[in-house]
XYZ file of C-alpha atoms in Angstrom:
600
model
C -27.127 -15.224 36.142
C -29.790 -17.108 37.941
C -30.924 -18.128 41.129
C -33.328 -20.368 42.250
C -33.685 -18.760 46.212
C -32.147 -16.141 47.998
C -31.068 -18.818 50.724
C -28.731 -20.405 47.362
C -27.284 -17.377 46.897
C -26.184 -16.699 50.423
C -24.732 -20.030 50.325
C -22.631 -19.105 47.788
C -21.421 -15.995 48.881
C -20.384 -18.091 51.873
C -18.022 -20.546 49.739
C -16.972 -17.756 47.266
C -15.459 -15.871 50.708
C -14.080 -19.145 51.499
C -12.310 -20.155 48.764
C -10.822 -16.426 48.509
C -9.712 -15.898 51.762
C -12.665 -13.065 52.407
C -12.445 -12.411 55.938
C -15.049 -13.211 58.184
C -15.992 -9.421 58.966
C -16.423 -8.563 55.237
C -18.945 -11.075 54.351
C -21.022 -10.244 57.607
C -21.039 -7.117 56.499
C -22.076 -8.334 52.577
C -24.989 -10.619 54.168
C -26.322 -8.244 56.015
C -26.263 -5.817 52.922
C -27.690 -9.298 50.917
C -30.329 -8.751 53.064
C -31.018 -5.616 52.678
C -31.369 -6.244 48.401
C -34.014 -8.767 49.083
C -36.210 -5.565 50.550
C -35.618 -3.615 47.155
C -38.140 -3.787 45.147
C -36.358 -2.709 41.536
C -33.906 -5.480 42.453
C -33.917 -8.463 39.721
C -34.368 -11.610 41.306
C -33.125 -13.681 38.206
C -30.064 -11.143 38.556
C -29.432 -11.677 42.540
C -26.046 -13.643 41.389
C -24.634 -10.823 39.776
C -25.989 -8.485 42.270
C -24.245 -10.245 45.506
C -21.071 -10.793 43.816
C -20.956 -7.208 43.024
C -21.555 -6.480 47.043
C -19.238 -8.657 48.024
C -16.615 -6.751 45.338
C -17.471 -3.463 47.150
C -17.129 -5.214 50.506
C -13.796 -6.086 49.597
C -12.559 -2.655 48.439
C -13.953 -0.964 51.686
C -11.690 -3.194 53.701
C -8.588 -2.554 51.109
C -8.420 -6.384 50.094
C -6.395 -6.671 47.076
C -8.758 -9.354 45.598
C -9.857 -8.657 41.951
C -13.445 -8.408 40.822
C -12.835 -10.480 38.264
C -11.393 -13.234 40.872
C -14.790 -12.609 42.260
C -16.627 -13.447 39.196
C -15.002 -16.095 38.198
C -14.747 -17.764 41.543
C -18.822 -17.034 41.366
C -18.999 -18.644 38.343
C -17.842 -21.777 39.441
C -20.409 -22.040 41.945
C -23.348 -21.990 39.564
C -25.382 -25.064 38.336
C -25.734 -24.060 34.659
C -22.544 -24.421 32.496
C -23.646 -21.626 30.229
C -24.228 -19.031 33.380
C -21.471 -17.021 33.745
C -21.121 -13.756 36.563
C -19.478 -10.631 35.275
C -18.717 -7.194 37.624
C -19.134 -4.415 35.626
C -18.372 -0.478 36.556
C -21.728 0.209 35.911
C -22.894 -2.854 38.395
C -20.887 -1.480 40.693
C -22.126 1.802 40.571
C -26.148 0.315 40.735
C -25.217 -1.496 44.060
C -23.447 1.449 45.777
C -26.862 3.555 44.922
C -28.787 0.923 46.632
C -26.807 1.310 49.855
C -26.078 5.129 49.981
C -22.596 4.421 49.110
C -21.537 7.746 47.857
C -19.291 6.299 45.287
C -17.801 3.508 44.362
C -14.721 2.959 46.275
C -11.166 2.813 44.575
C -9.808 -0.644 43.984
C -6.698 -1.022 46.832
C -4.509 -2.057 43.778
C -5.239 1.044 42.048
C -4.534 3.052 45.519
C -0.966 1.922 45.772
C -0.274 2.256 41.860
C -1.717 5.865 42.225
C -0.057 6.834 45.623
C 2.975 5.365 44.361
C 3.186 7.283 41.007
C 1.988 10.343 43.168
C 5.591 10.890 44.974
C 7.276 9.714 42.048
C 7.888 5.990 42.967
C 9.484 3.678 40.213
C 7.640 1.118 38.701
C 9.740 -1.578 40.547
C 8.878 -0.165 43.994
C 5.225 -0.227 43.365
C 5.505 -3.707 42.182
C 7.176 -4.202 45.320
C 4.446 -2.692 47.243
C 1.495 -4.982 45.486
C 3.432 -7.905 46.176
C 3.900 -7.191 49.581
C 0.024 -6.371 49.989
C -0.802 -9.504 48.450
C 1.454 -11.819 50.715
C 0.307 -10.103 53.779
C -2.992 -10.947 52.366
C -2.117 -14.516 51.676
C -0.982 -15.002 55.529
C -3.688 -13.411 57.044
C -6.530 -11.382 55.575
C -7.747 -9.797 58.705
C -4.534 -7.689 58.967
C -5.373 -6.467 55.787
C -8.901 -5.157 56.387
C -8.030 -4.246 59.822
C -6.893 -1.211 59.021
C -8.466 1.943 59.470
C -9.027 2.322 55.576
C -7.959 1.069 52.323
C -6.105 4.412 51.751
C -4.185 3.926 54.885
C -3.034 0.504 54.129
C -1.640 1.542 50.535
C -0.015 4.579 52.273
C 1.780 1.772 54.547
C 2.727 -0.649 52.065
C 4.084 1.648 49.600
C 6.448 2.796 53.362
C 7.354 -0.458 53.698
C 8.445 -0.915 50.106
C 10.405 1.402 50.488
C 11.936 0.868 53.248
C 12.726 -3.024 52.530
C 14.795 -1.292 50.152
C 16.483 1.253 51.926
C 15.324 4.329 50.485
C 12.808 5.088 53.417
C 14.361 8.701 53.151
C 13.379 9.121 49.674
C 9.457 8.500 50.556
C 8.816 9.322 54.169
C 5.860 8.450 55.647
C 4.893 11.980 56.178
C 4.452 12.553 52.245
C 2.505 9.081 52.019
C 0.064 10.317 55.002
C -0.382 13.753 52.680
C -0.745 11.828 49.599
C -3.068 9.229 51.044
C -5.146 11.222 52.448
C -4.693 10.004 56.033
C -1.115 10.986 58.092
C 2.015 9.974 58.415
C 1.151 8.266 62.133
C -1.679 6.696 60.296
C 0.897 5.196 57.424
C 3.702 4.283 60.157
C 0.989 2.191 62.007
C 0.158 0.372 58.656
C 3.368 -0.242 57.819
C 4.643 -1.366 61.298
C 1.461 -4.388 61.110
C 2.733 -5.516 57.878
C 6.038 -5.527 58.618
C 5.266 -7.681 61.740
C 3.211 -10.064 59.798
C 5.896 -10.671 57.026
C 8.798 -10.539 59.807
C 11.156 -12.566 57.936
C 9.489 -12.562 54.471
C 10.969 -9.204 54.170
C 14.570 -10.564 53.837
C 13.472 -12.384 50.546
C 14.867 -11.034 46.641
C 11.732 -10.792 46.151
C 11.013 -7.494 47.865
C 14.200 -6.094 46.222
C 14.305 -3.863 43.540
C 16.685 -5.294 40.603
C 17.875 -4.547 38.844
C 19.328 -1.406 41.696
C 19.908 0.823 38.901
C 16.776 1.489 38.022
C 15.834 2.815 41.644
C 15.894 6.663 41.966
C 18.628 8.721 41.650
C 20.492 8.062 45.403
C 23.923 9.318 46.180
C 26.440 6.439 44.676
C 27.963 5.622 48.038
C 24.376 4.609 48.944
C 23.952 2.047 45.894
C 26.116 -0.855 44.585
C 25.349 -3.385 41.836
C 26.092 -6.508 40.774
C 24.432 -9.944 41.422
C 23.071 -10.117 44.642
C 24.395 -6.995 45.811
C 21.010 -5.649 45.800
C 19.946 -7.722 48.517
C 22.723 -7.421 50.224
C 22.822 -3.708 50.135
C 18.936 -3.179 51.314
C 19.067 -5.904 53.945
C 22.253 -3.927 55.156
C 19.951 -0.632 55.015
C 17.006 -1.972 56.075
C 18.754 -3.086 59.339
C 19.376 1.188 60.215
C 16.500 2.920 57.923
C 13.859 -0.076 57.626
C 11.848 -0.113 60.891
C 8.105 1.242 60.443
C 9.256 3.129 63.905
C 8.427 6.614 65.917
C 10.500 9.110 64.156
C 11.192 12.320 64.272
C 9.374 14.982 62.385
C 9.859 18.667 60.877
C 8.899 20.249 63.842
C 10.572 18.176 66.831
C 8.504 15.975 67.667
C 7.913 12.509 67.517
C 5.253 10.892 65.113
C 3.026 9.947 67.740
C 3.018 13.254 69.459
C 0.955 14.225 66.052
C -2.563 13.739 65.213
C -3.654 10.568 64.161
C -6.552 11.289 62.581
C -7.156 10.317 58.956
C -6.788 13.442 56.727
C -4.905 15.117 59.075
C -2.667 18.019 58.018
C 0.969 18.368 58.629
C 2.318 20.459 62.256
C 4.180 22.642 60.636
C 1.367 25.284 59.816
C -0.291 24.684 63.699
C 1.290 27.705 65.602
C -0.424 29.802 62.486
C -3.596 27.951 62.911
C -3.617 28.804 66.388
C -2.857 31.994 66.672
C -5.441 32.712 63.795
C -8.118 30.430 65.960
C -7.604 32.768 68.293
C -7.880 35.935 66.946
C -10.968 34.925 65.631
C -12.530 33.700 68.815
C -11.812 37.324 69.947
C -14.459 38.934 67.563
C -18.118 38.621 68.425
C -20.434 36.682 66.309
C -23.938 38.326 64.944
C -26.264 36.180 66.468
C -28.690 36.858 63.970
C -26.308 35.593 61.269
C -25.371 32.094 63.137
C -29.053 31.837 63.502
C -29.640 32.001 59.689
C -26.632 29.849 59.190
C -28.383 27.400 61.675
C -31.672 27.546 59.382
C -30.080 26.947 56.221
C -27.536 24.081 57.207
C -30.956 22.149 58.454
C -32.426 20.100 57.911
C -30.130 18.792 54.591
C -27.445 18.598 57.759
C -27.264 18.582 61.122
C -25.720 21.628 62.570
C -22.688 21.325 64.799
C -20.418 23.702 66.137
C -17.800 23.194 63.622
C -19.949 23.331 61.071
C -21.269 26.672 61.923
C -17.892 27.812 63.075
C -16.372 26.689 59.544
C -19.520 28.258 57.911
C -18.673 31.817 59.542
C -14.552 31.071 59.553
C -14.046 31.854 63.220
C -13.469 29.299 66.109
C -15.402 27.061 67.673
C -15.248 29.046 71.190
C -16.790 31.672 69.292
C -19.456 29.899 67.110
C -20.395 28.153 70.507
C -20.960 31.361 72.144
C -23.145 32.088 69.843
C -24.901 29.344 69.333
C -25.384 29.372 73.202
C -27.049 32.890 73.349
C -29.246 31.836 70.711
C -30.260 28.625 72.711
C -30.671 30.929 75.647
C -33.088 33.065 74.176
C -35.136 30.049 72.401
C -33.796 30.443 68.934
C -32.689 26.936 68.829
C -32.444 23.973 70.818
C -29.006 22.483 72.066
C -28.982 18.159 71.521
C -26.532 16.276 72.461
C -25.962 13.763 69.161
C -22.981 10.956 70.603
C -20.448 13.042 71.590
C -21.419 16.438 69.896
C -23.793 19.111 70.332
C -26.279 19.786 67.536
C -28.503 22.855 67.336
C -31.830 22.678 65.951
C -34.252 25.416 65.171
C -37.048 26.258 67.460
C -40.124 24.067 66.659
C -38.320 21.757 65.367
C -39.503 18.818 67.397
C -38.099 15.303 65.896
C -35.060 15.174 63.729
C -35.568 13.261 60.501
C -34.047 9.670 60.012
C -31.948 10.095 57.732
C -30.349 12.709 60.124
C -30.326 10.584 62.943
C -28.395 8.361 60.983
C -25.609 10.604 59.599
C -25.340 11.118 63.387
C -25.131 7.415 64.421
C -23.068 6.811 61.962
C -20.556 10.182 62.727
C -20.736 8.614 66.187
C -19.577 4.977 65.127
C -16.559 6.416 63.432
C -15.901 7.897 66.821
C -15.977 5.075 69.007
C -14.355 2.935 66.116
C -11.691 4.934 66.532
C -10.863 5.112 70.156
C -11.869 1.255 70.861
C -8.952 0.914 67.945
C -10.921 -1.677 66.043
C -11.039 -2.588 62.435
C -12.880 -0.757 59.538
C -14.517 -4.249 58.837
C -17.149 -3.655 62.534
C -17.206 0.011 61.593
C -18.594 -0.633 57.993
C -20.798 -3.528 59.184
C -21.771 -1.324 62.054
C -22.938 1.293 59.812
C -24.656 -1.167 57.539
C -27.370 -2.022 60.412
C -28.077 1.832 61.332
C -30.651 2.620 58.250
C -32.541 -0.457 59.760
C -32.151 0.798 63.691
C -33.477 4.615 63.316
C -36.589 4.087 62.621
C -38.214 5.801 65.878
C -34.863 6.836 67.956
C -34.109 10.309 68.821
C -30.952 12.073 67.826
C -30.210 12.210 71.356
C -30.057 8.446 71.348
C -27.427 7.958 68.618
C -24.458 7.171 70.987
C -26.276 4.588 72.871
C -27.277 3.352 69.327
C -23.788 3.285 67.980
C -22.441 1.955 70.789
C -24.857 -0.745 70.333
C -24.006 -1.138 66.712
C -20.526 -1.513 67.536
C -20.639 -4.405 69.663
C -23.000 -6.452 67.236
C -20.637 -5.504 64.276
C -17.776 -7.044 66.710
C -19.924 -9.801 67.874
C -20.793 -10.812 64.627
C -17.260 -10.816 63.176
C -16.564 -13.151 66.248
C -14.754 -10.462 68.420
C -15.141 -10.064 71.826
C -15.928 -6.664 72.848
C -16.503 -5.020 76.338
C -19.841 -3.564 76.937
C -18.540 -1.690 79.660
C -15.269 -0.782 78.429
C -17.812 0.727 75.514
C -19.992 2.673 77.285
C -16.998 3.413 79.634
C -16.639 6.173 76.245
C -19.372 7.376 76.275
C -21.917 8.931 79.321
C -24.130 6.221 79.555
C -24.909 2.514 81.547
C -23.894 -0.853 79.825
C -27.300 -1.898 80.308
C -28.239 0.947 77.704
C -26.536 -1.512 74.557
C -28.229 -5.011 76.068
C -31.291 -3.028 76.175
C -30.309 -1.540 72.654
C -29.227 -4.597 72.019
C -32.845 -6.471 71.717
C -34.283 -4.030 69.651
C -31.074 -3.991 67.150
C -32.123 -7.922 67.220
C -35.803 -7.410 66.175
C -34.566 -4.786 63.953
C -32.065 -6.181 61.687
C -32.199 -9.467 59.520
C -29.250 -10.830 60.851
C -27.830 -13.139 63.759
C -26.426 -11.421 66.285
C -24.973 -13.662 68.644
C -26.348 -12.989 72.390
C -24.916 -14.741 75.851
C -28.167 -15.254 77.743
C -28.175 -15.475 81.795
C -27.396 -18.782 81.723
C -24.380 -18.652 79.554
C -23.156 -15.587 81.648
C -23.242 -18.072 84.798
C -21.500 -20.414 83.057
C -18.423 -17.636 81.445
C -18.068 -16.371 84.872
C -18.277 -19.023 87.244
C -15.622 -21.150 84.905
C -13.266 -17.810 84.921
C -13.536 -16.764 88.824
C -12.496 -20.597 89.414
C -15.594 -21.182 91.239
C -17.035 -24.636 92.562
C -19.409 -27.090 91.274
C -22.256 -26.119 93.858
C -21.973 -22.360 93.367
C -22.500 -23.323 89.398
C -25.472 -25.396 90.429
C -26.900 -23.356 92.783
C -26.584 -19.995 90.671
C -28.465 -22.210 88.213
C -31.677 -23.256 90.507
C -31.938 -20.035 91.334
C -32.085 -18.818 87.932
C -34.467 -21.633 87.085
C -36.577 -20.582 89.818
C -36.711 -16.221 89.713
C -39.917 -15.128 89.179
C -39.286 -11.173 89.824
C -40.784 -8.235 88.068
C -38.101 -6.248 87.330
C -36.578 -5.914 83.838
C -32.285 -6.842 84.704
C -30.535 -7.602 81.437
C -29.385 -11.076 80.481
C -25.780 -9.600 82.453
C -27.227 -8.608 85.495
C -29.272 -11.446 85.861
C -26.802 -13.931 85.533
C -23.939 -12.087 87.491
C -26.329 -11.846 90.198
C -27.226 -15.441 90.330
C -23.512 -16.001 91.077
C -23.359 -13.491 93.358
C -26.310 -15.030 95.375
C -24.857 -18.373 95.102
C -21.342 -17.635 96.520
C -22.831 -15.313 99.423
C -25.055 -18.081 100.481
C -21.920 -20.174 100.030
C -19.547 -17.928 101.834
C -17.069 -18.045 98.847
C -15.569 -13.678 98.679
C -16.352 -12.710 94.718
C -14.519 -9.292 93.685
C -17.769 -7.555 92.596
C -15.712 -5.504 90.023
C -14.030 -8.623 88.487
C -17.819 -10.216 88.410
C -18.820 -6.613 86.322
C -16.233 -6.786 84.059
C -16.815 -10.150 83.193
C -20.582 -10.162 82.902
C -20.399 -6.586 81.273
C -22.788 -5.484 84.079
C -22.532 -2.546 86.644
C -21.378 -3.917 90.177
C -24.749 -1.938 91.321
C -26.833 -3.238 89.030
C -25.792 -6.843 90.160
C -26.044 -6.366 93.220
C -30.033 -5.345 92.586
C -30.301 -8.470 90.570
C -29.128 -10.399 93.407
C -31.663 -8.917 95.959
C -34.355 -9.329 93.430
C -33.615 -12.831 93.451
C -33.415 -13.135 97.369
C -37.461 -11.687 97.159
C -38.151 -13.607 94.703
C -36.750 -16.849 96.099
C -38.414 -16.114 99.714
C -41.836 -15.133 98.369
C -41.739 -18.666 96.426
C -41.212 -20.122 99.579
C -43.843 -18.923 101.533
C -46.340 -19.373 98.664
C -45.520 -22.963 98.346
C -44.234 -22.622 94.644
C -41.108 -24.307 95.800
C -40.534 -26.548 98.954
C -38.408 -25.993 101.892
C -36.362 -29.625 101.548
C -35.282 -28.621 98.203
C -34.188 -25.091 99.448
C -30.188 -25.028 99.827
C -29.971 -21.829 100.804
C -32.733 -21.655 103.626
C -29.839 -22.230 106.669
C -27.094 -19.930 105.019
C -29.709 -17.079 104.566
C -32.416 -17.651 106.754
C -30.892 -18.802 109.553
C -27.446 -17.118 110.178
C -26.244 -13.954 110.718
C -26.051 -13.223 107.030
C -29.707 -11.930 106.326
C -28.764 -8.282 107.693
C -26.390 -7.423 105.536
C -28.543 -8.313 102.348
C -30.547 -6.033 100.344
C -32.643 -2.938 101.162
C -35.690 -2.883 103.717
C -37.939 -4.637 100.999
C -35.262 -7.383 100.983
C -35.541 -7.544 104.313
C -38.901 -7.647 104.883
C -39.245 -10.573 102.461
C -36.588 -12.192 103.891
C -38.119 -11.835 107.957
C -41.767 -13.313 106.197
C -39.568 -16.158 104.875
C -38.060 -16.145 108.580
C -41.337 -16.325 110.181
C -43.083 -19.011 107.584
C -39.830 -21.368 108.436
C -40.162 -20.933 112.009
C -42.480 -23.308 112.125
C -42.563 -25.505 108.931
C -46.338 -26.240 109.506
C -47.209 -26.026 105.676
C -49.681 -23.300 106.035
C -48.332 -21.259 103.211
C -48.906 -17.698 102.665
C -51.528 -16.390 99.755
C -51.163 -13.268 97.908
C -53.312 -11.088 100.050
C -51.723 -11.300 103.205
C -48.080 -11.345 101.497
C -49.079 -8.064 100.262
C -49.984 -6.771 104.021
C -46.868 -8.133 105.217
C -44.850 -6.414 102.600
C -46.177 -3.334 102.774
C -44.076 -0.331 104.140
């Protein structure tokens, strides 16, 4: 119940995620939200204990681990110095932690998903028993599977498919009817079902994903079912070999699965030509413009208006509501922003969107990108947990660029490796946007978030492009000695030391291969590398650095390489460096006259 420093309890929320199997990404995300308590001030210190282990509980059933909270507890328990302390996770616990981080609710335990999806289409008790012990081996091999899907609801969905289908009676609860009752869609629940079934792989053969004894499975035409022992297994094995693939079928209307909408909550095709055609009658009828702007007014500022939401408000289309919308912007009702990857409308004199509004659209936008990178719910949830701490003085214009930024800590932190380019590759904006993002996330939020300065980027992308010894000395010198003024991220910096280095070498680099490995812009490196050229020269001249230790003075200074580098300021540094080595008299070159020289 007590604890005698926050740092003690951190510590053991590290070896109670240990000893159950907690993936890595879920307790990130609970020691960041650890964090986060410490700044509470109702929080009871002598209670922390019982206040992480309840985190780390909700943690768990936001990533649709089948872990108990009583495991949790007692596992906790363990940990503590005093034989009489003892953790418990209560409801009401529960409930008191998900307050203190906006969690709407508490979230359903993933057990309690499959026993209610299951007993939702009618499945017998022996199938659902199936279905938990198939969740709980796939957790048993490999945890990240498990909270790698896109939510809790959509692993139960594909678990309770996959019991089913072990079994042969895939036709009996199709995955379309697991998407409805789950909540998500039947692309969503084939998905889910096809990772567990690859992680099991042979597991699945075992009696003990068959229902016995077979009689008490539903009601199935009697040519499909046999009995006696071992016939069971026989009989399923034989099924599952034509009916127990998580595959691309065929639906209702023709086409195949993943011709459908993935998207969680997603209705069935069979009502879409109707939608349609309704759609479009209704973008057909003007919209009062008077009435979208009261709309506007009332949905802010408790929400940001979109339109969708204004379209849904008015039940019409979105061509229409945007029309709308539009005129009104035209005529300086409202103002149009452009939130991630939607347009929000804000009343006139409305000039700064609150935070808590900036953060709904942050995190709106982070479910985005989640989604299209195809990445876990475990960076999307530890994503969102940073935003609350990142707002504080962005625009809503800014909340891609902020997501984005979110995103790749989240996946940095849970030790993935994510693109910055491929990232911002989504969205209309420079990779240098997240490393810039990227240092204010880092004064921002209480937690490590692991960073590859210029140096390490030499070191990633020399040992990749199979470059020499001397290019990985040289880009280092050169690194050791740029003293420029302008502001290149850790990327750019680094990719342009290599870039220098090899030119001066005469070793070809494949500028795009050097971006995508960096995670700079080709242009951007390129800049980098002339800055470093000026920078290099001018510390010549000066006498910062001397001309014997200089490996680069021949190669650049004295061949015919020096045109083709670097804009007319490059150049002129580069013909003062020219002049000043002429010579080699040691009369060095002050500030004054370097600025003469270098002026236009």
């Amino acid at each position: 119940m007590a604890s005698t420093s926050d740092n003690t309890v951190q510590n053991r929320l590290v070896t109670v995620s240990e000893k159950l199997q907690i993936p890595n990404n879920t307790l990130q995300i609970t020691l960041v939200r650890l964090d986060q308590l410490r700044n509470e001030p109702d929080v009871n210190e002598d209670r922390l204990d019982d206040t992480a282990a309840a985190a780390l509980a909700l943690s768990a059933r936001e990533d649709g681990l089948p872990v108990r909270d009583k495991e949790i507890a007692n596992v906790w328990t363990e940990t503590l110095d005093s034989p009489e302390a003892e953790i418990a996770i209560s409801s009401q616990q529960l409930e008191a932690v998900s307050d203190y981080f906006d969690i709407a609710e508490v979230p359903p335990h993933p057990i309690s998903l499959v026993q209610r999806f299951g007993e939702a289409v009618d499945m017998p008790e022996e199938l659902i028993t199936v279905a938990h012990r198939l969740l709980q081996d796939a957790f048993s091999l490999d945890p990240t599977v498990v909270a790698g899907g896109p939510s809790p609801a959509a692993t139960a969905g594909g678990v309770l498919s996959l019991s089913a289908l072990v079994n042969g009676l895939g036709d009996s609860y199709e995955q379309s009817t697991l998407g409805k009752v789950s909540g998500t869609s039947e692309v969503t629940v084939q998905n889910r079902c096809r990772d567990l079934q690859d992680l099991l792989d042979d597991r699945l053969q075992s009696d003990r994903y068959r229902v016995v004894p077979a009689s008490k499975a539903p009601d199935e035409p009697a040519d499909n079912q046999q009995s006696g022992d071992g016939a069971t297994g026989q009989q399923s094995s034989a099924d599952s070999t034509s009916t127990g693939q998580c595959s691309t079928s065929q639906s209702s209307t023709g086409q195949s699965s993943d011709q459908q909408t993935a998207a969680d909550g997603a209705g069935s095709a069979d009502t879409g030509t109707e939608s349609d055609a309704d759609a479009d009658s209704a973008a057909e009828d003007d919209q009062d413009t008077g009435a979208v702007l009261e709309t506007v007014r009332s949905i802010y500022p408790d929400e940001l208006p979109t339109t969708t939401n204004v379209a849904e408000a008015h039940d019409t289309s979105e061509s229409a509501a945007a029309d709308a919308l539009e005129a009104l912007a035209a005529d300086g009702e409202i103002q149009r922003k452009r939130a991630g990857s939607v347009d929000v409308w804000i009343p006139a004199g409305q000039d700064s969107v609150g935070s808590a509004l900036t953060v709904d659209a942050v995190e709106t936008e982070i479910d985005a990108l989640v989604e299209e990178l195809d990445i876990g719910s475990s960076t999307r949830l530890l994503a969102r947990g940073m935003v609350s701490d990142a707002v504080d003085g962005a625009d809503v214009e800014e909340a891609a660029e902020l997501a984005a930024t979110t995103v790749v800590a989240a996946a940095r932190m849970g030790d993935g490796d994510i693109d910055t380019v491929d990232v911002a590759r989504h969205r209309e904006f420079d990779p240098r946007v997240i490393s810039q993002w990227l240092d204010t996330l880092d004064d921002a939020v209480d937690a490590d978030i692991p960073r590859r300065d210029a140096e390490d980027i030499v070191e990633d992308v020399v040992a990749e492009l199979g470059l020499s010894e001397s290019i990985l000395a040289e880009s280092h010198r050169s690194l050791e000695r740029y003293d420029g003024d302008e502001e290149f991220t850790a990327a750019e910096l680094g990719a342009g030391a290599v870039l220098f280095a090899a030119t001066i070498g005469q070793t070809q680099v494949d500028i795009d291969r050097l971006a995508a490995l960096s995670g700079a812009e080709a242009s951007y490196i390129t800049s980098a590398m002339h800055g470093i050229v000026v920078s290099l020269c001018l510390a010549l001249v000066r006498g910062d650095i001397d001309y014997e230790d200089c490996n680069w003075t021949t190669e650049l200074l004295q061949s015919e390489l020096s045109p083709t580098i670097g804009d007319s300021s490059t150049g002129r540094a580069i013909a003062v460096a020219k002049a000043y080595t002429a010579g080699r008299e040691g009369h060095h070159i002050d500030e004054t006259t370097l600025d003469v020289l270098l002026s236009e």
